[in-house]
Amino acid sequence: EAGVTQFPSHSVIEKGQTVTLRCDPISGHDNLYWYRRVMGKEIKFLLHFVKESKQDESGMPNNRFLAERTGGTYSTLKVQPAELEDSGVYFCASSQVRSGGKGEAFFGQGTRLTVV
Amino acid sequence: GNSVTQMEGPVTLSEEAFLTINCTYTATGYPSLFWYVQYPGEGLQLLLKATKADDKGSNKGFEATYRKETTSFHLEKGSVQVSDSAVYFCALISGNQFYFGTGTSLTVIP
């Protein structure tokens, strides 16, 4: 069974440009999460989808970030326009059940975004 | 609120040395606790977990015990190998959201 896959693995863009990150969760997983790790800091929650609905987007830093999950399958995270502080590694994770605190999420390898 | 504080890195050890990576947490209620590992070029992988106080999670020679009285979940391994070189993240889950520490980079030299 394929794991969580993310594209691209690495992206370098100029400040002011637009970048779209993609995440394909494990088939059948209703929960999809986006996280971000800025260099040297903790991995921080961005948002959580249940199927196609945004369950919690409290971690989204500002309105330059837009996440979608059309059809409840793959998800995209668009940054427009990108700023230098958006650089970091963006992780996607999926899980099968709304575990209420007991479950495990499966993570992708991450997309390393560098804004120059 | 919920947070995880993790031992600062990087950590460099010789092969067969003993490893401890400290992790303490702050949480409402009784969260499940996790250690995730990221090997070079790969995604985060679950290393071990514990779901209630005094539980011990173990995997690949690594162990961590859920200590409610000290709000800790320290990671230990008795004899590290070069293949254990990776970044280790302590985490808790509250509701449906994971809270991670900053990560500790471990390098094991032959």
PDB file of C-alpha atoms in Angstrom:
ATOM      1  CA  GLU A   1       0.000   0.000   0.000  1.00  0.00           C
ATOM      2  CA  ALA A   2       1.352   3.420  -0.935  1.00  0.00           C
ATOM      3  CA  GLY A   3       2.076   5.811   1.897  1.00  0.00           C
ATOM      4  CA  VAL A   4       1.441   9.525   2.025  1.00  0.00           C
ATOM      5  CA  THR A   5       3.115  11.172  -0.941  1.00  0.00           C
ATOM      6  CA  GLN A   6       3.983  14.807  -1.387  1.00  0.00           C
ATOM      7  CA  PHE A   7       5.000  16.811  -4.428  1.00  0.00           C
ATOM      8  CA  PRO A   8       7.361  18.404  -5.076  1.00  0.00           C
ATOM      9  CA  SER A   9      10.033  17.225  -2.692  1.00  0.00           C
ATOM     10  CA  HIS A  10      11.840  20.542  -2.987  1.00  0.00           C
ATOM     11  CA  SER A  11      10.846  23.931  -4.365  1.00  0.00           C
ATOM     12  CA  VAL A  12      12.871  27.106  -4.668  1.00  0.00           C
ATOM     13  CA  ILE A  13      10.921  30.234  -5.602  1.00  0.00           C
ATOM     14  CA  GLU A  14      11.411  33.964  -5.489  1.00  0.00           C
ATOM     15  CA  LYS A  15       9.638  36.194  -3.040  1.00  0.00           C
ATOM     16  CA  GLY A  16       6.295  37.241  -4.452  1.00  0.00           C
ATOM     17  CA  GLN A  17       5.807  34.131  -6.555  1.00  0.00           C
ATOM     18  CA  THR A  18       3.152  31.474  -6.061  1.00  0.00           C
ATOM     19  CA  VAL A  19       3.790  27.878  -5.090  1.00  0.00           C
ATOM     20  CA  THR A  20       1.378  24.976  -4.816  1.00  0.00           C
ATOM     21  CA  LEU A  21       2.199  21.930  -2.737  1.00  0.00           C
ATOM     22  CA  ARG A  22       0.343  18.690  -3.173  1.00  0.00           C
ATOM     23  CA  CYS A  23      -0.388  15.838  -0.820  1.00  0.00           C
ATOM     24  CA  ASP A  24      -1.842  12.438  -1.672  1.00  0.00           C
ATOM     25  CA  PRO A  25      -2.985  10.724   1.514  1.00  0.00           C
ATOM     26  CA  ILE A  26      -3.252   7.011   2.064  1.00  0.00           C
ATOM     27  CA  SER A  27      -6.291   5.727   0.241  1.00  0.00           C
ATOM     28  CA  GLY A  28      -9.350   5.649   2.476  1.00  0.00           C
ATOM     29  CA  HIS A  29      -7.992   8.047   5.069  1.00  0.00           C
ATOM     30  CA  ASP A  30     -10.582  10.719   5.803  1.00  0.00           C
ATOM     31  CA  ASN A  31      -8.307  12.859   7.941  1.00  0.00           C
ATOM     32  CA  LEU A  32      -5.622  14.945   6.275  1.00  0.00           C
ATOM     33  CA  TYR A  33      -3.325  17.339   8.086  1.00  0.00           C
ATOM     34  CA  TRP A  34      -0.780  19.934   7.029  1.00  0.00           C
ATOM     35  CA  TYR A  35       2.168  20.828   9.257  1.00  0.00           C
ATOM     36  CA  ARG A  36       5.169  23.075   8.825  1.00  0.00           C
ATOM     37  CA  ARG A  37       8.641  23.057  10.304  1.00  0.00           C
ATOM     38  CA  VAL A  38      10.548  26.286  10.072  1.00  0.00           C
ATOM     39  CA  MET A  39      14.316  25.793  10.362  1.00  0.00           C
ATOM     40  CA  GLY A  40      15.328  24.668  13.854  1.00  0.00           C
ATOM     41  CA  LYS A  41      11.872  25.060  15.299  1.00  0.00           C
ATOM     42  CA  GLU A  42       9.091  22.675  16.219  1.00  0.00           C
ATOM     43  CA  ILE A  43       6.718  21.150  13.717  1.00  0.00           C
ATOM     44  CA  LYS A  44       3.575  23.278  13.839  1.00  0.00           C
ATOM     45  CA  PHE A  45       0.028  22.415  12.900  1.00  0.00           C
ATOM     46  CA  LEU A  46      -1.499  24.310   9.993  1.00  0.00           C
ATOM     47  CA  LEU A  47      -4.859  22.708   9.349  1.00  0.00           C
ATOM     48  CA  HIS A  48      -6.959  19.579   9.374  1.00  0.00           C
ATOM     49  CA  PHE A  49      -9.413  18.256   6.789  1.00  0.00           C
ATOM     50  CA  VAL A  50     -12.047  15.638   7.385  1.00  0.00           C
ATOM     51  CA  LYS A  51     -12.839  14.462   3.879  1.00  0.00           C
ATOM     52  CA  GLU A  52     -13.283  17.685   1.914  1.00  0.00           C
ATOM     53  CA  SER A  53     -14.228  19.884   4.877  1.00  0.00           C
ATOM     54  CA  LYS A  54     -11.836  22.037   6.860  1.00  0.00           C
ATOM     55  CA  GLN A  55     -12.201  20.846  10.408  1.00  0.00           C
ATOM     56  CA  ASP A  56      -9.624  23.140  11.964  1.00  0.00           C
ATOM     57  CA  GLU A  57      -7.562  25.788  10.241  1.00  0.00           C
ATOM     58  CA  SER A  58      -6.416  27.612  13.334  1.00  0.00           C
ATOM     59  CA  GLY A  59      -2.761  27.112  12.477  1.00  0.00           C
ATOM     60  CA  MET A  60      -2.823  28.813   9.088  1.00  0.00           C
ATOM     61  CA  PRO A  61      -0.457  31.769   9.464  1.00  0.00           C
ATOM     62  CA  ASN A  62      -2.293  34.272   7.256  1.00  0.00           C
ATOM     63  CA  ASN A  63      -4.500  34.664   4.200  1.00  0.00           C
ATOM     64  CA  ARG A  64      -1.597  34.086   1.824  1.00  0.00           C
ATOM     65  CA  PHE A  65      -2.071  30.389   2.525  1.00  0.00           C
ATOM     66  CA  LEU A  66      -4.960  28.517   0.912  1.00  0.00           C
ATOM     67  CA  ALA A  67      -5.614  24.817   1.366  1.00  0.00           C
ATOM     68  CA  GLU A  68      -8.103  22.759  -0.580  1.00  0.00           C
ATOM     69  CA  ARG A  69      -9.174  19.159  -0.698  1.00  0.00           C
ATOM     70  CA  THR A  70     -11.622  18.792  -3.524  1.00  0.00           C
ATOM     71  CA  GLY A  71     -13.462  15.479  -3.514  1.00  0.00           C
ATOM     72  CA  GLY A  72     -11.899  14.470  -0.253  1.00  0.00           C
ATOM     73  CA  THR A  73      -8.879  12.865  -1.866  1.00  0.00           C
ATOM     74  CA  TYR A  74      -5.661  14.762  -2.470  1.00  0.00           C
ATOM     75  CA  SER A  75      -5.017  18.192  -1.013  1.00  0.00           C
ATOM     76  CA  THR A  76      -3.178  21.265  -2.208  1.00  0.00           C
ATOM     77  CA  LEU A  77      -1.606  24.049  -0.202  1.00  0.00           C
ATOM     78  CA  LYS A  78      -1.034  27.253  -2.127  1.00  0.00           C
ATOM     79  CA  VAL A  79       1.132  30.103  -0.932  1.00  0.00           C
ATOM     80  CA  GLN A  80       0.469  33.356  -2.784  1.00  0.00           C
ATOM     81  CA  PRO A  81       2.467  35.526  -2.720  1.00  0.00           C
ATOM     82  CA  ALA A  82       5.329  33.755  -0.994  1.00  0.00           C
ATOM     83  CA  GLU A  83       7.452  35.595   1.569  1.00  0.00           C
ATOM     84  CA  LEU A  84      10.899  34.755   2.925  1.00  0.00           C
ATOM     85  CA  GLU A  85       9.484  33.589   6.265  1.00  0.00           C
ATOM     86  CA  ASP A  86       7.426  30.934   4.500  1.00  0.00           C
ATOM     87  CA  SER A  87      10.581  28.866   3.955  1.00  0.00           C
ATOM     88  CA  GLY A  88      10.525  25.541   5.729  1.00  0.00           C
ATOM     89  CA  VAL A  89       9.480  21.949   5.374  1.00  0.00           C
ATOM     90  CA  TYR A  90       5.781  21.319   4.861  1.00  0.00           C
ATOM     91  CA  PHE A  91       4.542  17.945   6.012  1.00  0.00           C
ATOM     92  CA  CYS A  92       1.287  16.265   5.173  1.00  0.00           C
ATOM     93  CA  ALA A  93      -0.210  13.474   7.267  1.00  0.00           C
ATOM     94  CA  SER A  94      -3.294  11.304   7.062  1.00  0.00           C
ATOM     95  CA  SER A  95      -5.171   9.058   9.434  1.00  0.00           C
ATOM     96  CA  GLN A  96      -8.092   6.737   9.155  1.00  0.00           C
ATOM     97  CA  VAL A  97     -10.275   7.552  12.108  1.00  0.00           C
ATOM     98  CA  ARG A  98     -11.093  10.503  14.262  1.00  0.00           C
ATOM     99  CA  SER A  99      -9.180   8.938  17.045  1.00  0.00           C
ATOM    100  CA  GLY A 100      -9.982  11.394  19.780  1.00  0.00           C
ATOM    101  CA  GLY A 101      -6.422  11.326  20.906  1.00  0.00           C
ATOM    102  CA  LYS A 102      -5.325   7.726  20.548  1.00  0.00           C
ATOM    103  CA  GLY A 103      -4.510   7.327  16.939  1.00  0.00           C
ATOM    104  CA  GLU A 104      -1.548   7.456  14.675  1.00  0.00           C
ATOM    105  CA  ALA A 105      -1.034   9.687  11.705  1.00  0.00           C
ATOM    106  CA  PHE A 106       1.115   8.670   8.749  1.00  0.00           C
ATOM    107  CA  PHE A 107       3.389  11.357   7.406  1.00  0.00           C
ATOM    108  CA  GLY A 108       4.750  12.122   3.984  1.00  0.00           C
ATOM    109  CA  GLN A 109       8.394  12.933   3.378  1.00  0.00           C
ATOM    110  CA  GLY A 110       7.698  16.630   3.287  1.00  0.00           C
ATOM    111  CA  THR A 111       8.198  19.428   0.768  1.00  0.00           C
ATOM    112  CA  ARG A 112      11.170  21.667   1.430  1.00  0.00           C
ATOM    113  CA  LEU A 113      10.194  25.184   0.366  1.00  0.00           C
ATOM    114  CA  THR A 114      12.877  27.820  -0.015  1.00  0.00           C
ATOM    115  CA  VAL A 115      11.838  31.393  -0.753  1.00  0.00           C
ATOM    116  CA  VAL A 116      14.683  33.601  -1.928  1.00  0.00           C
TER     117      VAL A 116
ATOM    118  CA  GLY B   1      -2.385  24.793  26.501  1.00  0.00           C
ATOM    119  CA  ASN B   2      -0.544  21.891  24.937  1.00  0.00           C
ATOM    120  CA  SER B   3       3.168  21.903  24.269  1.00  0.00           C
ATOM    121  CA  VAL B   4       6.187  19.648  24.061  1.00  0.00           C
ATOM    122  CA  THR B   5       9.680  20.576  25.196  1.00  0.00           C
ATOM    123  CA  GLN B   6      12.478  18.500  23.837  1.00  0.00           C
ATOM    124  CA  MET B   7      16.180  18.255  24.512  1.00  0.00           C
ATOM    125  CA  GLU B   8      18.211  20.546  22.292  1.00  0.00           C
ATOM    126  CA  GLY B   9      20.554  19.010  19.790  1.00  0.00           C
ATOM    127  CA  PRO B  10      22.512  18.116  17.918  1.00  0.00           C
ATOM    128  CA  VAL B  11      23.686  14.989  19.685  1.00  0.00           C
ATOM    129  CA  THR B  12      26.736  13.051  18.531  1.00  0.00           C
ATOM    130  CA  LEU B  13      27.487   9.622  19.972  1.00  0.00           C
ATOM    131  CA  SER B  14      29.861   6.805  19.259  1.00  0.00           C
ATOM    132  CA  GLU B  15      28.440   3.483  18.163  1.00  0.00           C
ATOM    133  CA  GLU B  16      27.217   1.341  21.079  1.00  0.00           C
ATOM    134  CA  ALA B  17      26.844   4.347  23.391  1.00  0.00           C
ATOM    135  CA  PHE B  18      23.763   4.870  25.543  1.00  0.00           C
ATOM    136  CA  LEU B  19      21.210   7.372  24.292  1.00  0.00           C
ATOM    137  CA  THR B  20      18.755   9.523  26.204  1.00  0.00           C
ATOM    138  CA  ILE B  21      16.692  12.264  24.596  1.00  0.00           C
ATOM    139  CA  ASN B  22      14.612  14.149  27.135  1.00  0.00           C
ATOM    140  CA  CYS B  23      11.018  15.138  26.469  1.00  0.00           C
ATOM    141  CA  THR B  24       8.533  16.832  28.765  1.00  0.00           C
ATOM    142  CA  TYR B  25       5.040  17.943  27.954  1.00  0.00           C
ATOM    143  CA  THR B  26       2.225  20.213  29.049  1.00  0.00           C
ATOM    144  CA  ALA B  27      -1.285  19.116  28.246  1.00  0.00           C
ATOM    145  CA  THR B  28      -4.875  19.254  29.325  1.00  0.00           C
ATOM    146  CA  GLY B  29      -6.146  15.825  30.184  1.00  0.00           C
ATOM    147  CA  TYR B  30      -4.186  12.668  29.430  1.00  0.00           C
ATOM    148  CA  PRO B  31      -2.849  12.730  25.922  1.00  0.00           C
ATOM    149  CA  SER B  32      -1.200   9.927  23.999  1.00  0.00           C
ATOM    150  CA  LEU B  33       2.537  10.422  23.596  1.00  0.00           C
ATOM    151  CA  PHE B  34       4.698   9.574  20.599  1.00  0.00           C
ATOM    152  CA  TRP B  35       8.214   9.531  19.326  1.00  0.00           C
ATOM    153  CA  TYR B  36       8.576  10.055  15.588  1.00  0.00           C
ATOM    154  CA  VAL B  37      11.822   9.674  13.650  1.00  0.00           C
ATOM    155  CA  GLN B  38      12.893  11.213  10.372  1.00  0.00           C
ATOM    156  CA  TYR B  39      15.742   9.451   8.602  1.00  0.00           C
ATOM    157  CA  PRO B  40      17.647  11.433   5.965  1.00  0.00           C
ATOM    158  CA  GLY B  41      15.542  11.956   2.856  1.00  0.00           C
ATOM    159  CA  GLU B  42      12.479  10.277   4.319  1.00  0.00           C
ATOM    160  CA  GLY B  43       9.234  11.303   5.991  1.00  0.00           C
ATOM    161  CA  LEU B  44       8.326  11.149   9.637  1.00  0.00           C
ATOM    162  CA  GLN B  45       7.833   7.619  10.885  1.00  0.00           C
ATOM    163  CA  LEU B  46       6.246   6.520  14.089  1.00  0.00           C
ATOM    164  CA  LEU B  47       8.921   5.029  16.325  1.00  0.00           C
ATOM    165  CA  LEU B  48       6.864   4.229  19.410  1.00  0.00           C
ATOM    166  CA  LYS B  49       3.912   5.433  21.411  1.00  0.00           C
ATOM    167  CA  ALA B  50       2.230   5.198  24.803  1.00  0.00           C
ATOM    168  CA  THR B  51      -1.409   5.911  25.451  1.00  0.00           C
ATOM    169  CA  LYS B  52      -1.648   6.060  29.242  1.00  0.00           C
ATOM    170  CA  ALA B  53       0.394   6.641  32.352  1.00  0.00           C
ATOM    171  CA  ASP B  54       3.122   4.076  33.094  1.00  0.00           C
ATOM    172  CA  ASP B  55       2.834   2.563  29.620  1.00  0.00           C
ATOM    173  CA  LYS B  56       6.167   1.785  28.017  1.00  0.00           C
ATOM    174  CA  GLY B  57       6.479   2.084  24.268  1.00  0.00           C
ATOM    175  CA  SER B  58       9.277   0.174  22.602  1.00  0.00           C
ATOM    176  CA  ASN B  59      10.546  -0.468  19.097  1.00  0.00           C
ATOM    177  CA  LYS B  60      13.905  -1.203  17.437  1.00  0.00           C
ATOM    178  CA  GLY B  61      15.632  -1.193  20.820  1.00  0.00           C
ATOM    179  CA  PHE B  62      14.240   2.220  21.738  1.00  0.00           C
ATOM    180  CA  GLU B  63      12.065   2.666  24.809  1.00  0.00           C
ATOM    181  CA  ALA B  64      10.084   5.467  26.427  1.00  0.00           C
ATOM    182  CA  THR B  65       7.862   5.392  29.505  1.00  0.00           C
ATOM    183  CA  TYR B  66       4.853   7.666  29.988  1.00  0.00           C
ATOM    184  CA  ARG B  67       5.478   9.362  33.350  1.00  0.00           C
ATOM    185  CA  LYS B  68       2.470  11.364  34.465  1.00  0.00           C
ATOM    186  CA  GLU B  69       4.057  12.525  37.716  1.00  0.00           C
ATOM    187  CA  THR B  70       6.959  14.170  35.909  1.00  0.00           C
ATOM    188  CA  THR B  71       5.050  14.819  32.638  1.00  0.00           C
ATOM    189  CA  SER B  72       7.895  13.194  30.758  1.00  0.00           C
ATOM    190  CA  PHE B  73       8.425  10.711  27.932  1.00  0.00           C
ATOM    191  CA  HIS B  74      12.192  10.364  27.613  1.00  0.00           C
ATOM    192  CA  LEU B  75      13.564   8.267  24.759  1.00  0.00           C
ATOM    193  CA  GLU B  76      16.321   5.760  25.543  1.00  0.00           C
ATOM    194  CA  LYS B  77      18.380   3.169  23.752  1.00  0.00           C
ATOM    195  CA  GLY B  78      21.064   1.080  25.332  1.00  0.00           C
ATOM    196  CA  SER B  79      23.393   0.750  22.360  1.00  0.00           C
ATOM    197  CA  VAL B  80      23.021   3.030  19.353  1.00  0.00           C
ATOM    198  CA  GLN B  81      24.051   2.130  15.819  1.00  0.00           C
ATOM    199  CA  VAL B  82      25.140   4.258  12.883  1.00  0.00           C
ATOM    200  CA  SER B  83      21.777   3.508  11.278  1.00  0.00           C
ATOM    201  CA  ASP B  84      20.039   5.323  14.155  1.00  0.00           C
ATOM    202  CA  SER B  85      21.339   8.650  12.865  1.00  0.00           C
ATOM    203  CA  ALA B  86      18.194  10.721  12.297  1.00  0.00           C
ATOM    204  CA  VAL B  87      16.062  13.516  13.734  1.00  0.00           C
ATOM    205  CA  TYR B  88      13.790  12.473  16.599  1.00  0.00           C
ATOM    206  CA  PHE B  89      10.567  14.274  17.457  1.00  0.00           C
ATOM    207  CA  CYS B  90       8.564  13.931  20.643  1.00  0.00           C
ATOM    208  CA  ALA B  91       4.854  14.584  20.203  1.00  0.00           C
ATOM    209  CA  LEU B  92       1.495  14.419  21.893  1.00  0.00           C
ATOM    210  CA  ILE B  93      -1.959  14.268  20.438  1.00  0.00           C
ATOM    211  CA  SER B  94      -4.843  16.216  21.905  1.00  0.00           C
ATOM    212  CA  GLY B  95      -8.160  16.093  20.135  1.00  0.00           C
ATOM    213  CA  ASN B  96      -7.115  15.475  16.554  1.00  0.00           C
ATOM    214  CA  GLN B  97      -4.061  17.661  16.586  1.00  0.00           C
ATOM    215  CA  PHE B  98      -0.435  16.671  17.098  1.00  0.00           C
ATOM    216  CA  TYR B  99       1.901  18.924  19.051  1.00  0.00           C
ATOM    217  CA  PHE B 100       5.577  18.395  18.341  1.00  0.00           C
ATOM    218  CA  GLY B 101       8.839  19.277  19.956  1.00  0.00           C
ATOM    219  CA  THR B 102      11.626  20.995  18.061  1.00  0.00           C
ATOM    220  CA  GLY B 103      13.331  17.751  17.104  1.00  0.00           C
ATOM    221  CA  THR B 104      16.716  16.403  18.186  1.00  0.00           C
ATOM    222  CA  SER B 105      19.285  15.530  15.560  1.00  0.00           C
ATOM    223  CA  LEU B 106      21.311  12.428  16.409  1.00  0.00           C
ATOM    224  CA  THR B 107      24.516  11.459  14.641  1.00  0.00           C
ATOM    225  CA  VAL B 108      26.145   8.150  15.510  1.00  0.00           C
ATOM    226  CA  ILE B 109      29.761   7.760  14.465  1.00  0.00           C
ATOM    227  CA  PRO B 110      31.515   4.398  14.002  1.00  0.00           C
TER     228      PRO B 110
END
